mmCIF file of C-alpha atoms in Angstrom:
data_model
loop_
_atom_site.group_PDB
_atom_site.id
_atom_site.type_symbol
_atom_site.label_atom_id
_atom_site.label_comp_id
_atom_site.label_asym_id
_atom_site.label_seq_id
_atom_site.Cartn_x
_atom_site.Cartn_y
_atom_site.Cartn_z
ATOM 1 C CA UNK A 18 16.032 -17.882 4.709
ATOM 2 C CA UNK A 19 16.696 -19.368 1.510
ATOM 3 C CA UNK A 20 14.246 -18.371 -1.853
ATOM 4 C CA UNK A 21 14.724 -20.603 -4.615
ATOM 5 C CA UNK A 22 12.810 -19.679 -7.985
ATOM 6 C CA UNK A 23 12.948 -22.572 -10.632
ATOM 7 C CA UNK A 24 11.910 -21.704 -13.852
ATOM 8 C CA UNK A 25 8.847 -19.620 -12.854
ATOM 9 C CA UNK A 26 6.943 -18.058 -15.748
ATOM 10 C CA UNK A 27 3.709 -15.804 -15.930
ATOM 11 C CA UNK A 28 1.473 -15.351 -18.841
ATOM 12 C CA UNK A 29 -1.756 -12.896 -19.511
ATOM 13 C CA UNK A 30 -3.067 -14.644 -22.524
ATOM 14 C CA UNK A 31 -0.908 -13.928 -25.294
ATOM 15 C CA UNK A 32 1.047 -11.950 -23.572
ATOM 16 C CA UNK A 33 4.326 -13.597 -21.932
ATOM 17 C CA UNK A 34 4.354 -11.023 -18.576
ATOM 18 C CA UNK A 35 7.624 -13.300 -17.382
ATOM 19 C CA UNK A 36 9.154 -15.300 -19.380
ATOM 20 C CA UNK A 37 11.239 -18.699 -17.529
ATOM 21 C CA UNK A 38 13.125 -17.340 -14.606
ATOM 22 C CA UNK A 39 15.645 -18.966 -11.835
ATOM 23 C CA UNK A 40 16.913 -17.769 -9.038
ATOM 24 C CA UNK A 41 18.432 -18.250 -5.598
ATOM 25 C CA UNK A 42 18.784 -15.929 -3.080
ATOM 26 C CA UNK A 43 20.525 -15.958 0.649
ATOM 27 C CA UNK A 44 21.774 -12.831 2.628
ATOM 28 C CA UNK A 45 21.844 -10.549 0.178
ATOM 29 C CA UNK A 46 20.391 -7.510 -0.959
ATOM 30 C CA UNK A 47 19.288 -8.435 -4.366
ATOM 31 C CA UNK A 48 17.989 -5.218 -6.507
ATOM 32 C CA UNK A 49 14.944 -6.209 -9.356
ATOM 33 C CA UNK A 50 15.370 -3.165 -11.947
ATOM 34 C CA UNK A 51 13.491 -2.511 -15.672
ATOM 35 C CA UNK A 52 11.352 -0.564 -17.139
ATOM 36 C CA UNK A 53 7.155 0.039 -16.613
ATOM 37 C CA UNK A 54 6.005 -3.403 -17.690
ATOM 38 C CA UNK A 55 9.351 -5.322 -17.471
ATOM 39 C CA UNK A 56 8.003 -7.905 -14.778
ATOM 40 C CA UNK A 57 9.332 -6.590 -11.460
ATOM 41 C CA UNK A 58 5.728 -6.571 -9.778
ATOM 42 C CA UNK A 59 4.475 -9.787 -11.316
ATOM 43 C CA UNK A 60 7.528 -12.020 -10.022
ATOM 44 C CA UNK A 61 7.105 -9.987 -6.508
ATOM 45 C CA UNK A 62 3.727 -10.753 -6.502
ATOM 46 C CA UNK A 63 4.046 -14.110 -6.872
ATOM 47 C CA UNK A 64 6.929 -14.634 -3.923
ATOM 48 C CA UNK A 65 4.491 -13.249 -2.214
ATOM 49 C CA UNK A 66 1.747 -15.336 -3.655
ATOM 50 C CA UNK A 67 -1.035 -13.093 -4.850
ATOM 51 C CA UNK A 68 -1.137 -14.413 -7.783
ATOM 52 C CA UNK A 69 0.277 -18.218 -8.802
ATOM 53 C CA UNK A 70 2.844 -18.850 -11.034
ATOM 54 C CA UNK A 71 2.484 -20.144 -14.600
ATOM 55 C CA UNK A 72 4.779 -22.787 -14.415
ATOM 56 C CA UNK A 73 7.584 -23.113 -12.312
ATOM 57 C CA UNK A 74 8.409 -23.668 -8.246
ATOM 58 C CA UNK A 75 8.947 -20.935 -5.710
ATOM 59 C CA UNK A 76 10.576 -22.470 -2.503
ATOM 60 C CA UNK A 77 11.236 -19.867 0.963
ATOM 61 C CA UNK A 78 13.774 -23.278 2.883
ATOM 62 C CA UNK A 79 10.995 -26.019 2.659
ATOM 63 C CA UNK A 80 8.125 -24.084 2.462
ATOM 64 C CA UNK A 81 5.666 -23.816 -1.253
ATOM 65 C CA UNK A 82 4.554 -21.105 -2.652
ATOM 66 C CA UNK A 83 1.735 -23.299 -3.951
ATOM 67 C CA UNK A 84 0.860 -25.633 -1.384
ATOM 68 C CA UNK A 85 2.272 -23.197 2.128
ATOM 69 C CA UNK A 86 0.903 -20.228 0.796
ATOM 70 C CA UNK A 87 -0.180 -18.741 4.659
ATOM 71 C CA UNK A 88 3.317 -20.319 6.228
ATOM 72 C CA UNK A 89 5.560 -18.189 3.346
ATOM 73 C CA UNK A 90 3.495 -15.098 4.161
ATOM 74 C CA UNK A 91 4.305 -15.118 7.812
ATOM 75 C CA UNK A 92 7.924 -15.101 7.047
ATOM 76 C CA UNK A 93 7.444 -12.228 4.245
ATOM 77 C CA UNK A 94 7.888 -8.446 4.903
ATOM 78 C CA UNK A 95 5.734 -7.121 1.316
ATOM 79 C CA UNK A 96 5.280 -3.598 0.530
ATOM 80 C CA UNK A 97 3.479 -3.401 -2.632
ATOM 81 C CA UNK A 98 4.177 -0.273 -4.997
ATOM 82 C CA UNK A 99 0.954 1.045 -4.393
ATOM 83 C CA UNK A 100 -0.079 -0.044 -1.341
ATOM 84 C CA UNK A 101 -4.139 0.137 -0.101
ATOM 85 C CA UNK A 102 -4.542 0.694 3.444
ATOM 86 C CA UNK A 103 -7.785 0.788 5.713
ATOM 87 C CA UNK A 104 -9.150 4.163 5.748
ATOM 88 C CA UNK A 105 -10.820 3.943 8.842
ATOM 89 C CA UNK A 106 -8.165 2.077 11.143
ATOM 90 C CA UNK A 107 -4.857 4.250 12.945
ATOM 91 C CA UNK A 108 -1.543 3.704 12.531
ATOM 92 C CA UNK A 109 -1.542 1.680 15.934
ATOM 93 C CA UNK A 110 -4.686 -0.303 14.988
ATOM 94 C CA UNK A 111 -2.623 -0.997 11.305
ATOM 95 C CA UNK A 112 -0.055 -2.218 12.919
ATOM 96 C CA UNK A 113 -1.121 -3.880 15.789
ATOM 97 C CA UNK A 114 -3.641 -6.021 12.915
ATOM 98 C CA UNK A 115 -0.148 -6.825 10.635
ATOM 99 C CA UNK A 116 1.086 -8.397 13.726
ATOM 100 C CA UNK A 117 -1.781 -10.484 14.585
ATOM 101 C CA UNK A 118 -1.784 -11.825 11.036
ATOM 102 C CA UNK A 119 2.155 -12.204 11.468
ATOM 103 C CA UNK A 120 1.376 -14.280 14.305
ATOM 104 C CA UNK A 121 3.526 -11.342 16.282
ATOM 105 C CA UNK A 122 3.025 -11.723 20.070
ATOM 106 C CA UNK A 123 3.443 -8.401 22.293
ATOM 107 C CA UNK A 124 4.075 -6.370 19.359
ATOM 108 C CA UNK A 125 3.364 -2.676 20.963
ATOM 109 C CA UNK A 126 6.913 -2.227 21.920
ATOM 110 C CA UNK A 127 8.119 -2.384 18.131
ATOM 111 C CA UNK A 128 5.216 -0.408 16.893
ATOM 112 C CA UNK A 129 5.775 2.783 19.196
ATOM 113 C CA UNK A 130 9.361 2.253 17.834
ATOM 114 C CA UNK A 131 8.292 2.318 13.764
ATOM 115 C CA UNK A 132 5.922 5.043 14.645
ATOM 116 C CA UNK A 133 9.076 6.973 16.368
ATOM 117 C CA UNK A 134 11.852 6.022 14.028
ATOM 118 C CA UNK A 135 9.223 7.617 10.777
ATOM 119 C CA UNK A 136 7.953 10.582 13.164
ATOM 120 C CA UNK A 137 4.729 9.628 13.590
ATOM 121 C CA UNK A 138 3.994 9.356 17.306
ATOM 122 C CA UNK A 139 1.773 12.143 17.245
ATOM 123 C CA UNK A 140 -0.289 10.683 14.325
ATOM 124 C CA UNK A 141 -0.579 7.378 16.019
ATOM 125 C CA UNK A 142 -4.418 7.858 16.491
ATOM 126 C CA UNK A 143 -5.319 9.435 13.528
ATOM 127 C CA UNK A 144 -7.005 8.002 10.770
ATOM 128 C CA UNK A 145 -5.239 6.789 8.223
ATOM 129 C CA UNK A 146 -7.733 8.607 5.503
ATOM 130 C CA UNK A 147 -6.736 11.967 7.467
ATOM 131 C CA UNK A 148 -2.856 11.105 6.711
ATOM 132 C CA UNK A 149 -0.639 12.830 3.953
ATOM 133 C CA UNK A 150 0.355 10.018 0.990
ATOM 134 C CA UNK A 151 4.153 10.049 2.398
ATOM 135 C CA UNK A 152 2.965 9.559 6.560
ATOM 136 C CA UNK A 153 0.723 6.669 4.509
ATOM 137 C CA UNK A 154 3.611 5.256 2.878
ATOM 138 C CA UNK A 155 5.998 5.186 5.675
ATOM 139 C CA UNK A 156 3.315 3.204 7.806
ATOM 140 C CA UNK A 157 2.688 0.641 5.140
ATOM 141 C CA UNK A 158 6.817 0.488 4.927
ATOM 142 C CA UNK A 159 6.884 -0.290 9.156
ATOM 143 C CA UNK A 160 3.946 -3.118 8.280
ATOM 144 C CA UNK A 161 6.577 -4.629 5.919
ATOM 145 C CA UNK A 162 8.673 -4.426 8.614
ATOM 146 C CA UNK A 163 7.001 -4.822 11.717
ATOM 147 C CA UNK A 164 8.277 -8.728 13.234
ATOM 148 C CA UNK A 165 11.850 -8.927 11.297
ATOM 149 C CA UNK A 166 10.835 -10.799 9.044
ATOM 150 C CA UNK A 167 13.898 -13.256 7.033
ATOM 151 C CA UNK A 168 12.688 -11.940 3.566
ATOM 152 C CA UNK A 169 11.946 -8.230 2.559
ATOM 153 C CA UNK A 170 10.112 -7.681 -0.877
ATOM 154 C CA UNK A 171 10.038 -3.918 -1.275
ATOM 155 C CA UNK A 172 8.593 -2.512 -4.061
ATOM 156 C CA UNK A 173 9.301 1.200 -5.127
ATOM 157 C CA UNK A 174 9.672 1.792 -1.088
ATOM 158 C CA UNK A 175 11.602 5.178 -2.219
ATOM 159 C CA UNK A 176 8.675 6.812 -3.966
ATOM 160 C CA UNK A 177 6.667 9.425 -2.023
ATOM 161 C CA UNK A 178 9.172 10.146 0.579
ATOM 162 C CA UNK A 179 10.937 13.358 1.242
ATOM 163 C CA UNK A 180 14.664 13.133 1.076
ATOM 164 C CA UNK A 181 15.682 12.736 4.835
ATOM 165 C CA UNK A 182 12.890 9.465 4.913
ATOM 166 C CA UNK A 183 14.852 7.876 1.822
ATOM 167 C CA UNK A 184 18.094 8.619 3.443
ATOM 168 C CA UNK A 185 16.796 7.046 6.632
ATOM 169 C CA UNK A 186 15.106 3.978 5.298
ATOM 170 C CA UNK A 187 17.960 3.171 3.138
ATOM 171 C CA UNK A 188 19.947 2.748 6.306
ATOM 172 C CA UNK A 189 17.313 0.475 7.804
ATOM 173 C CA UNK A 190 17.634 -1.485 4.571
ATOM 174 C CA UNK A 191 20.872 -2.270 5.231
ATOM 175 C CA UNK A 192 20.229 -3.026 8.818
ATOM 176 C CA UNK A 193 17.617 -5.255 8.086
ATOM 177 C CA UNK A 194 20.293 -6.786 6.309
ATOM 178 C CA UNK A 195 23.095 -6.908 8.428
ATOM 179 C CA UNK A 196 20.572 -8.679 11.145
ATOM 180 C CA UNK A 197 20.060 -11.287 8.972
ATOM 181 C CA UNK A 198 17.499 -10.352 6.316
ATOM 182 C CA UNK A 199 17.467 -11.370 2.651
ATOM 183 C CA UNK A 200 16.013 -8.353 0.611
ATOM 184 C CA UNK A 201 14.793 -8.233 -2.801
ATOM 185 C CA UNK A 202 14.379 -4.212 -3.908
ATOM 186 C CA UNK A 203 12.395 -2.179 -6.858
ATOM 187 C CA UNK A 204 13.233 1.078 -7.362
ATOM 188 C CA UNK A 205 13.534 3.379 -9.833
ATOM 189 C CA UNK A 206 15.854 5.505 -8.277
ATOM 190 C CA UNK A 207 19.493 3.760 -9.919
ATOM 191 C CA UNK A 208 22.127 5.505 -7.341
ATOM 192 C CA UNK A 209 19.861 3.363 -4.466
ATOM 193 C CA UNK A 210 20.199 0.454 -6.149
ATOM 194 C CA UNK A 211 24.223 1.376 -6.999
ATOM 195 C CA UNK A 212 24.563 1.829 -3.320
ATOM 196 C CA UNK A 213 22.465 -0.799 -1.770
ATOM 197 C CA UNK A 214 22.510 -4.382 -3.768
ATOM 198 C CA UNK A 215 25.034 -6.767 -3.767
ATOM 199 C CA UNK A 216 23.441 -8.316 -6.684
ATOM 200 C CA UNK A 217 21.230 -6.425 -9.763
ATOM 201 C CA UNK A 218 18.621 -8.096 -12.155
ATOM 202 C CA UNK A 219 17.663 -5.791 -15.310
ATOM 203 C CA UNK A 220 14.302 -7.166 -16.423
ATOM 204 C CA UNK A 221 13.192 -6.645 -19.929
ATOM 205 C CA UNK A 222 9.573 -7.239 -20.937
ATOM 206 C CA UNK A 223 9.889 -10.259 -18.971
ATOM 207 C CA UNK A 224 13.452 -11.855 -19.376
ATOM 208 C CA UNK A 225 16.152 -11.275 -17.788
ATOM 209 C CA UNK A 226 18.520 -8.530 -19.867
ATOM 210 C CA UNK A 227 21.415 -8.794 -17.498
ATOM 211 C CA UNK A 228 22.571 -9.791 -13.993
ATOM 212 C CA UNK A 229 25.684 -9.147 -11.845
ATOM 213 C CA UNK A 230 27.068 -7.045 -9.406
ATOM 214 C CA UNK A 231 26.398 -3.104 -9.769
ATOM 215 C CA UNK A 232 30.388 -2.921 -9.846
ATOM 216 C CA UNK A 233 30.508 -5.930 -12.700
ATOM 217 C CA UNK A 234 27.242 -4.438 -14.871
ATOM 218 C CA UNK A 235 29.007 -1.016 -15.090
ATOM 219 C CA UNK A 236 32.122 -2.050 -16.434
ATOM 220 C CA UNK A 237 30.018 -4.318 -18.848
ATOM 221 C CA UNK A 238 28.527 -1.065 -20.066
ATOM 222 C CA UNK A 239 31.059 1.149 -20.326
ATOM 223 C CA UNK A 240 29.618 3.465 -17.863
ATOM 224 C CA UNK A 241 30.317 5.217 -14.447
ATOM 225 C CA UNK A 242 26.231 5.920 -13.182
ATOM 226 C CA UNK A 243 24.759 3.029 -12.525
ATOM 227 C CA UNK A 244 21.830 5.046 -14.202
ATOM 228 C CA UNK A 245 23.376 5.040 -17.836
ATOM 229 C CA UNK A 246 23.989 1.527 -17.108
ATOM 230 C CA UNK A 247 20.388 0.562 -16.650
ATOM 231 C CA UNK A 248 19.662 2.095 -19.867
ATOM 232 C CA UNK A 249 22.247 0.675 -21.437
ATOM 233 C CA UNK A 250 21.055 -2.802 -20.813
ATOM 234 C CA UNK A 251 17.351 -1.768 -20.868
ATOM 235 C CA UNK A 252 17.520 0.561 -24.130
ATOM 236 C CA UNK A 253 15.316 -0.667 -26.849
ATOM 237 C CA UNK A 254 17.798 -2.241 -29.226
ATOM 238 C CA UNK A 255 19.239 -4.636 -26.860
ATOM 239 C CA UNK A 256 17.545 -7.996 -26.963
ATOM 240 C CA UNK A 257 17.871 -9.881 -23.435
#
């Protein structure tokens, strides 16, 4: 599917959380980078449509954020950086309630197979409460992705894993995307995003510091780690 954001801005107050940003998006993996505070989780959120934007249009094809709010959710795959979870319900009964809300007929199939591919089968009827933080991750990561959805908004999905997980989920990143799936990623962790995107945005406190391809932004900075090239662009003496 095709996101188009037109001059979308967010403000808290006096404080200018995003300042006007544009952007279309189609088959790519597109990484969303900066600093605590930059702006990454506001503009997710409001893709997602938690919260509305200032000013500004958010299109997913034909679909408003504003006025289709329910229809753009169906076709979204969100994991929030921090994401809350009912204590009380399993990792089946999680699941199997994402997919009802996706609108996700016959879903038990594809949730025996998230609960496999994350090694979870045996936990499948435990509580979620009773679960470590990383099994609690990984099944908020398999809501995201439960039903294929066209458009992946994954924020910080890296943190809280153990090193095999990352490995594995970055390989379901990319064949999310190979099946069709626009991504947009958050991470902190600069040699995913060197590896994964096709396209990088560097917020900084709320604009847009740079933009390119990993490849492009690196040569731009001088720099062979995509890491020294974030803070390159992100250090405090640049001005976006």
């Amino acid at each position: 599917m095709h996101l188009s954001i037109s001059n979308v801005t967010k403000r808290y107050g006096e404080l200018i959380a995003l300042h006007p940003f544009s952007l279309d998006l189609e088959g790519e993996i597109c990484g969303l980078i900066g600093n605590n505070g930059a702006g990454k989780s506001t503009l997710m959120k409001m893709i997602v449509g938690l919260i509305p934007p200032g000013k500004g249009k958010i299109l997913l094809d034909d679909l408003d954020a504003r006025k289709d709010p329910e229809a753009i959710k169906r076709h979204i795959g969100y994991l929030p950086e921090s994401p809350l979870l009912y204590p009380r319900l399993t990792p089946v009964e999680l699941l199997t309630y994402v997919a009802e809300i996706k609108g996700i007929s016959h879903p038990a199939e594809e949730i025996e197979q998230w609960l496999e591919t994350f090694a979870l089968s045996e936990k499948r009827n435990t509580y979620l409460n009773d679960l470590s933080y990383g099994m609690k991750k990984k099944i908020a990561i398999a809501a995201a992705l439960i039903g294929k959805p066209p458009l992946l908004i994954l924020d910080e999905p890296f943190n809280g894993l153990d090193v095999a997980t990352m490995e594995s989920l970055a390989g379901i990143i990319v064949r999310c995307h190979e099946e069709g799936a626009t991504v947009i990623l958050s991470s902190h962790l600069m040699a995913y995003i060197d590896r994964l995107c096709h396209r990088v945005i560097i917020l900084k406190q709320g604009a847009v510091a740079a933009s390119g391809k990993p490849s492009d932004l690196k040569k731009e900075a001088q720099q062979d780690s995509f890491h020294e090239t974030f803070l390159y662009f992100a250090s405090s003496h640049r001005i976006p």
